[in-house]
Every structure is written in C-alpha cells, then in structure tokens.
mmCIF file of C-alpha atoms in Angstrom:
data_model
loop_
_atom_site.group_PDB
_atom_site.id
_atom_site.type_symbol
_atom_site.label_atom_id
_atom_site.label_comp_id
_atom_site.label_asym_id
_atom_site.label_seq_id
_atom_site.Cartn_x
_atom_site.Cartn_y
_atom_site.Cartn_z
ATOM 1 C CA UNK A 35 -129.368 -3.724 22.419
ATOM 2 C CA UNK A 36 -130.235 -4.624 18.507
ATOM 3 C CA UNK A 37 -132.653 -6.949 17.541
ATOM 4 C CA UNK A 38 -130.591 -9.505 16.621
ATOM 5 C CA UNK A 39 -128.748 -9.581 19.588
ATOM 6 C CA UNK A 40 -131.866 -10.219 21.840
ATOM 7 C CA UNK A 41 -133.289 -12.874 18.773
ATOM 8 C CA UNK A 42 -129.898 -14.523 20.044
ATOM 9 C CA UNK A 43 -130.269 -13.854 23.396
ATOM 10 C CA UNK A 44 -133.639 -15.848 23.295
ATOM 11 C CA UNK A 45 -132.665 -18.242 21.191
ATOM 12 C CA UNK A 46 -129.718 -19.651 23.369
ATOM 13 C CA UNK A 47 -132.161 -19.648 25.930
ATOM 14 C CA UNK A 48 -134.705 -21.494 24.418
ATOM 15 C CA UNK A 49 -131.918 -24.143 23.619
ATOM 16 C CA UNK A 50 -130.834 -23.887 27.298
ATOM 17 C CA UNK A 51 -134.120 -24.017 28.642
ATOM 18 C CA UNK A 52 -134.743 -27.381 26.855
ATOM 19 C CA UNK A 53 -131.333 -28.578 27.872
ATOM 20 C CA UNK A 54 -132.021 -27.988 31.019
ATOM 21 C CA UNK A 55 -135.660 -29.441 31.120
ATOM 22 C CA UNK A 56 -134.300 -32.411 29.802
ATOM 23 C CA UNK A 57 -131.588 -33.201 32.276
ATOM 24 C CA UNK A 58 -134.123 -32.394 34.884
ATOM 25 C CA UNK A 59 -137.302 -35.201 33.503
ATOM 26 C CA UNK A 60 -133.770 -37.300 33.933
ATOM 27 C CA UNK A 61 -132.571 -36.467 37.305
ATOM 28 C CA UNK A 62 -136.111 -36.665 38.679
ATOM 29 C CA UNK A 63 -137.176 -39.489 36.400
ATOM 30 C CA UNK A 64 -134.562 -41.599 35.083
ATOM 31 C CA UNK A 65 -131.377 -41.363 37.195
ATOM 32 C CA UNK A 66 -129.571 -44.455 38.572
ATOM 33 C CA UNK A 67 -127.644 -42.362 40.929
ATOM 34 C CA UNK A 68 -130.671 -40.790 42.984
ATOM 35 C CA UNK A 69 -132.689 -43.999 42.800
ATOM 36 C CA UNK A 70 -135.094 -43.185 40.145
ATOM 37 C CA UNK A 71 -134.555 -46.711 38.437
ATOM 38 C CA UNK A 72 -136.745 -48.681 40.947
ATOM 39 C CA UNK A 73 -140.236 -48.800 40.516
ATOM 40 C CA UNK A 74 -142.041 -49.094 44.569
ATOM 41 C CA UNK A 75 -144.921 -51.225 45.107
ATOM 42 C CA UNK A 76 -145.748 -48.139 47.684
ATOM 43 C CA UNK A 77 -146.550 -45.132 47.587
ATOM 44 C CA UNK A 78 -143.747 -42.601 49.503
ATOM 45 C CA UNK A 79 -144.820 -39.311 50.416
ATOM 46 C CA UNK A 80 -144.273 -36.534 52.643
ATOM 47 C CA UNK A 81 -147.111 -33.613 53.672
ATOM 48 C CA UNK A 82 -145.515 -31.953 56.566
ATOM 49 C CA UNK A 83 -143.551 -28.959 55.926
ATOM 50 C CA UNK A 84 -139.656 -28.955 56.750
ATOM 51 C CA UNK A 85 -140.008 -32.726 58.110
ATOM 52 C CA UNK A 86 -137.042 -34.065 55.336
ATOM 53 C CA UNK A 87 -134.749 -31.147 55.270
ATOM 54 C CA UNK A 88 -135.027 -31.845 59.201
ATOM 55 C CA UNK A 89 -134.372 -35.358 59.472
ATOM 56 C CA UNK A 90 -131.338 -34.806 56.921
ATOM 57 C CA UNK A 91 -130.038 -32.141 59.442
ATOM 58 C CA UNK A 92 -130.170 -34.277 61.941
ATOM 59 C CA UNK A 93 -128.972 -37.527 60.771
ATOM 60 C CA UNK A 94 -126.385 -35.938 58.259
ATOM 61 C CA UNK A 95 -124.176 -37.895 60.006
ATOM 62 C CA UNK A 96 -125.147 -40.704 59.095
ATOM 63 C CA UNK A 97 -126.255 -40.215 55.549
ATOM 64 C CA UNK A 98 -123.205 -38.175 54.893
ATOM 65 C CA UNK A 99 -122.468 -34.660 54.376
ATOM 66 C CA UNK A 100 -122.874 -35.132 50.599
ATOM 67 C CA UNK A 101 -126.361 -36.883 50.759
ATOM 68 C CA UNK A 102 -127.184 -33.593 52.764
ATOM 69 C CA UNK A 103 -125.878 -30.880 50.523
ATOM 70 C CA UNK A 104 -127.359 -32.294 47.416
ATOM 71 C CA UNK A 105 -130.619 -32.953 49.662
ATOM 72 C CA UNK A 106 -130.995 -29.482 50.575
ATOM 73 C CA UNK A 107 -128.601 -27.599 47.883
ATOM 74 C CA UNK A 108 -129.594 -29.769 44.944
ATOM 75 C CA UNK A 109 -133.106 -28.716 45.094
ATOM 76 C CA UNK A 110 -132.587 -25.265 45.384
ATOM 77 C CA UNK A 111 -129.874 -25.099 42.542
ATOM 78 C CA UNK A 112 -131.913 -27.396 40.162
ATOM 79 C CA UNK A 113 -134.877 -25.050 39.757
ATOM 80 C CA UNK A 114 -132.944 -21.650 39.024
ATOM 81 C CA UNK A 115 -132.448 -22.386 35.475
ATOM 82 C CA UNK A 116 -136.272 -22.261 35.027
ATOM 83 C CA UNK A 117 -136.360 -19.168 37.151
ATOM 84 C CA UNK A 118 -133.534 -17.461 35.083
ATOM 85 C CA UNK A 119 -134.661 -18.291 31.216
ATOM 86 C CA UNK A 120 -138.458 -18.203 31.246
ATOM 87 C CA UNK A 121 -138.534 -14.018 32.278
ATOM 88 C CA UNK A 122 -135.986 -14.355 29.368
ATOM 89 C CA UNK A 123 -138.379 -16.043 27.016
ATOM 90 C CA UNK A 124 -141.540 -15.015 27.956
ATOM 91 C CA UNK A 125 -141.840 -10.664 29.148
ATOM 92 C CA UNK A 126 -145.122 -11.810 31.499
ATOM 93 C CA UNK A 127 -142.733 -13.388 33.608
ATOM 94 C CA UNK A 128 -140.963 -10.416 34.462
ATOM 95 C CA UNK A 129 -142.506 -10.461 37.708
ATOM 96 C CA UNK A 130 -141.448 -12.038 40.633
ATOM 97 C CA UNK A 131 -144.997 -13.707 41.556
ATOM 98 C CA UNK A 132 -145.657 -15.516 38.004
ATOM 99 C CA UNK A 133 -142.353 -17.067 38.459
ATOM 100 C CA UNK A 134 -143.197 -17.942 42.275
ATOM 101 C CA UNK A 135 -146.285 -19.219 40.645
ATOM 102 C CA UNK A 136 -144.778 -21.091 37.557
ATOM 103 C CA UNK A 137 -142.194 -22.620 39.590
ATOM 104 C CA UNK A 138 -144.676 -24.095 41.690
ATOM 105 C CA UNK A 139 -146.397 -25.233 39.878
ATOM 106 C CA UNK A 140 -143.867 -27.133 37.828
ATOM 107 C CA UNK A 141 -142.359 -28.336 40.749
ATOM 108 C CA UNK A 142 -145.680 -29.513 42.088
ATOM 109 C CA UNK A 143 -146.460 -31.555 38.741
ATOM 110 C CA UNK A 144 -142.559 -33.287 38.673
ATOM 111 C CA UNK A 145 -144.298 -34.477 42.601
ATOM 112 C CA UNK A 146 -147.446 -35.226 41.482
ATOM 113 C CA UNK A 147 -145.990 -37.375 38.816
ATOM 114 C CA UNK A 148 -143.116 -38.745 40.990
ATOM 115 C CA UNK A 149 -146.075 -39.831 43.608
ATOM 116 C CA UNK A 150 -148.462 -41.516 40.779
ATOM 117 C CA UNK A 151 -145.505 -43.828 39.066
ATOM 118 C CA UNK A 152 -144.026 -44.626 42.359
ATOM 119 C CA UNK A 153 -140.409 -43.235 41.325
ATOM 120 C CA UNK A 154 -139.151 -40.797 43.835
ATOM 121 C CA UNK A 155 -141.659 -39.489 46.870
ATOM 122 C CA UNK A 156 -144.416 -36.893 46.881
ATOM 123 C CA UNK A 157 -142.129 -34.397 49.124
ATOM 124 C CA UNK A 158 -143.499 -30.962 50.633
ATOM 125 C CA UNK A 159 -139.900 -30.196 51.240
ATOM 126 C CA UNK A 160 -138.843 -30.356 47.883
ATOM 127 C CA UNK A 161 -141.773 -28.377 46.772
ATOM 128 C CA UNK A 162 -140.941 -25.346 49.236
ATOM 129 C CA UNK A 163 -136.666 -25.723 48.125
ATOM 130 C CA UNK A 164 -137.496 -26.018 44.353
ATOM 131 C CA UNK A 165 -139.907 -23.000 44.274
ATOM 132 C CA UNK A 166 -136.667 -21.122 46.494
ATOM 133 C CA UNK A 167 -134.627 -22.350 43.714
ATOM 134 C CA UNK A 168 -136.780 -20.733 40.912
ATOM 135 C CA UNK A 169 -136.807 -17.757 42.869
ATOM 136 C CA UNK A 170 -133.298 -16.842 43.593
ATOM 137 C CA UNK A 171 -132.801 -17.715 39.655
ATOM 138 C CA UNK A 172 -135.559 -15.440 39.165
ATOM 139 C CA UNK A 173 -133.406 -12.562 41.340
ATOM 140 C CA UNK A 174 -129.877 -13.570 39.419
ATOM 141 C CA UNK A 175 -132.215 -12.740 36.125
ATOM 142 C CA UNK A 176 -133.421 -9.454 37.570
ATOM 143 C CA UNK A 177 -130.084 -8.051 38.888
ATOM 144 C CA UNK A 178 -128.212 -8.747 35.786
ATOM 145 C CA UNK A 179 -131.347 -7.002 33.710
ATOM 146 C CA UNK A 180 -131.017 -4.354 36.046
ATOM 147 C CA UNK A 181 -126.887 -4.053 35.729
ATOM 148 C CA UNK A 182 -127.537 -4.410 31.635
ATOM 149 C CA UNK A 183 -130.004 -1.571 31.585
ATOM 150 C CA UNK A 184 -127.955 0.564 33.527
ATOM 151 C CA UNK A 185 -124.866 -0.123 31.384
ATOM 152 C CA UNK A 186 -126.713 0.821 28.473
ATOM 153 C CA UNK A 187 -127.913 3.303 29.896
ATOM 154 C CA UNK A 188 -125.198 5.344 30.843
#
C-alpha cells in the first residue's frame, strides 16, 4: 500500500471518527427521541451488572420489541465505530486490550457525565454492551487488516 493511499486511509477516518463522535455527544446528549431533552431533578443510576438488559428481556413485551433491540443492540452497535477507526488512527491501538481499555473508558466518561447533568442514567449495563461494542469493531478492524495483508501479500 503507498503512502498516499494510507494518508487517505487515515484521513477519511479521522473525518469519520469525528462524524461519528459527534452523532454520538447527540444521541447520548441531545436526542429528543431517547429522552435526552429532559433535565431530572434526580439522579438515575444503575450499579448492578446485567439488571437493565434483564428487566428489558423480561418486560419486552411491554416496552416493545423495538425499545429492546435498540436497548440491547443499540449499545453494542454504537461503540464499534470507535473500536474500528482509532487502531486506524493511532498504531498503539493495535491491540485488543488498549481498545478494551479506551472503550471503557470513554464509555465510562459519556456515564459519568450522563449521571452528573441528570440526562440519561449512570447504567452498568451500558458500560459492559458499549465496551462489547468497541470490541467486536475492534475484531471487524483486525480481520479486514488481516484479509488486506494477506491480499497484498500474495
């Protein structure tokens, strides 16, 4: 691969990973649709481990199918942007702990920030699906390196 082809590999990355960054301050920020416009007078938070995903499982029902899927799905497909770009962007990330770790912990600050302006919840279930999320984008990045290198290769 030339130079200038991975200089443009990078760069559409870099303008996809800000794309993406910014669509996600305003899904977990801004958006209407998932509540974010209303301000509690209460903090809403959840520590124990699979408690959400459980209690959409059960009563999915009764907050519909859709609720559910995005519940569950949403979270997991939201995060593997980050974990495909940033091993694009940045070599150190080639590995699949520092983007365990970086997912985390940006995940972990949307929370943190979600729990101190009182728009969303503090949720230990998101947490766990978003880091999942990062991951298997982290694996999609890895096979296709792995596929590209081999093509070249040969």
């Amino acid at each position: 691969m030339s130079r200038q082809t991975k200089r443009c590999i990078k760069f559409g990355s870099f303008v996809l990973l800000i794309l993406y960054i910014a669509v996600l301050i305003y899904v977990c920020f801004l958006s209407e649709d998932y509540g974010r416009d209303v301000v509690t007078s209460y903090y809403r938070y959840n520590f124990i481990p699979f408690k959400e995903i459980r209690r959409f499982y059960i009563y999915r029902d009764v907050v519909g199918i859709r609720a559910f899927l995005a519940n569950l799905f949403g979270n997991v497909l939201a995060f593997m942007p980050f974990g495909f770009f940033m091993p694009i962007l940045r070599s150190r990330l080639r590995k699949w702990y520092c983007m365990l770790g970086m997912t985390f912990l940006l995940s972990l600050m949307i929370e943190i920030i979600q729990l101190l302006t009182r728009v969303g919840s503090f949720d230990v279930d998101d947490l766990i699906l978003n880091t999942s999320g990062g991951i298997l984008g982290y694996l999609l990045f890895y096979i296709i390196n792995k596929v590209r290198r081999k093509w070249n290769g040969a």
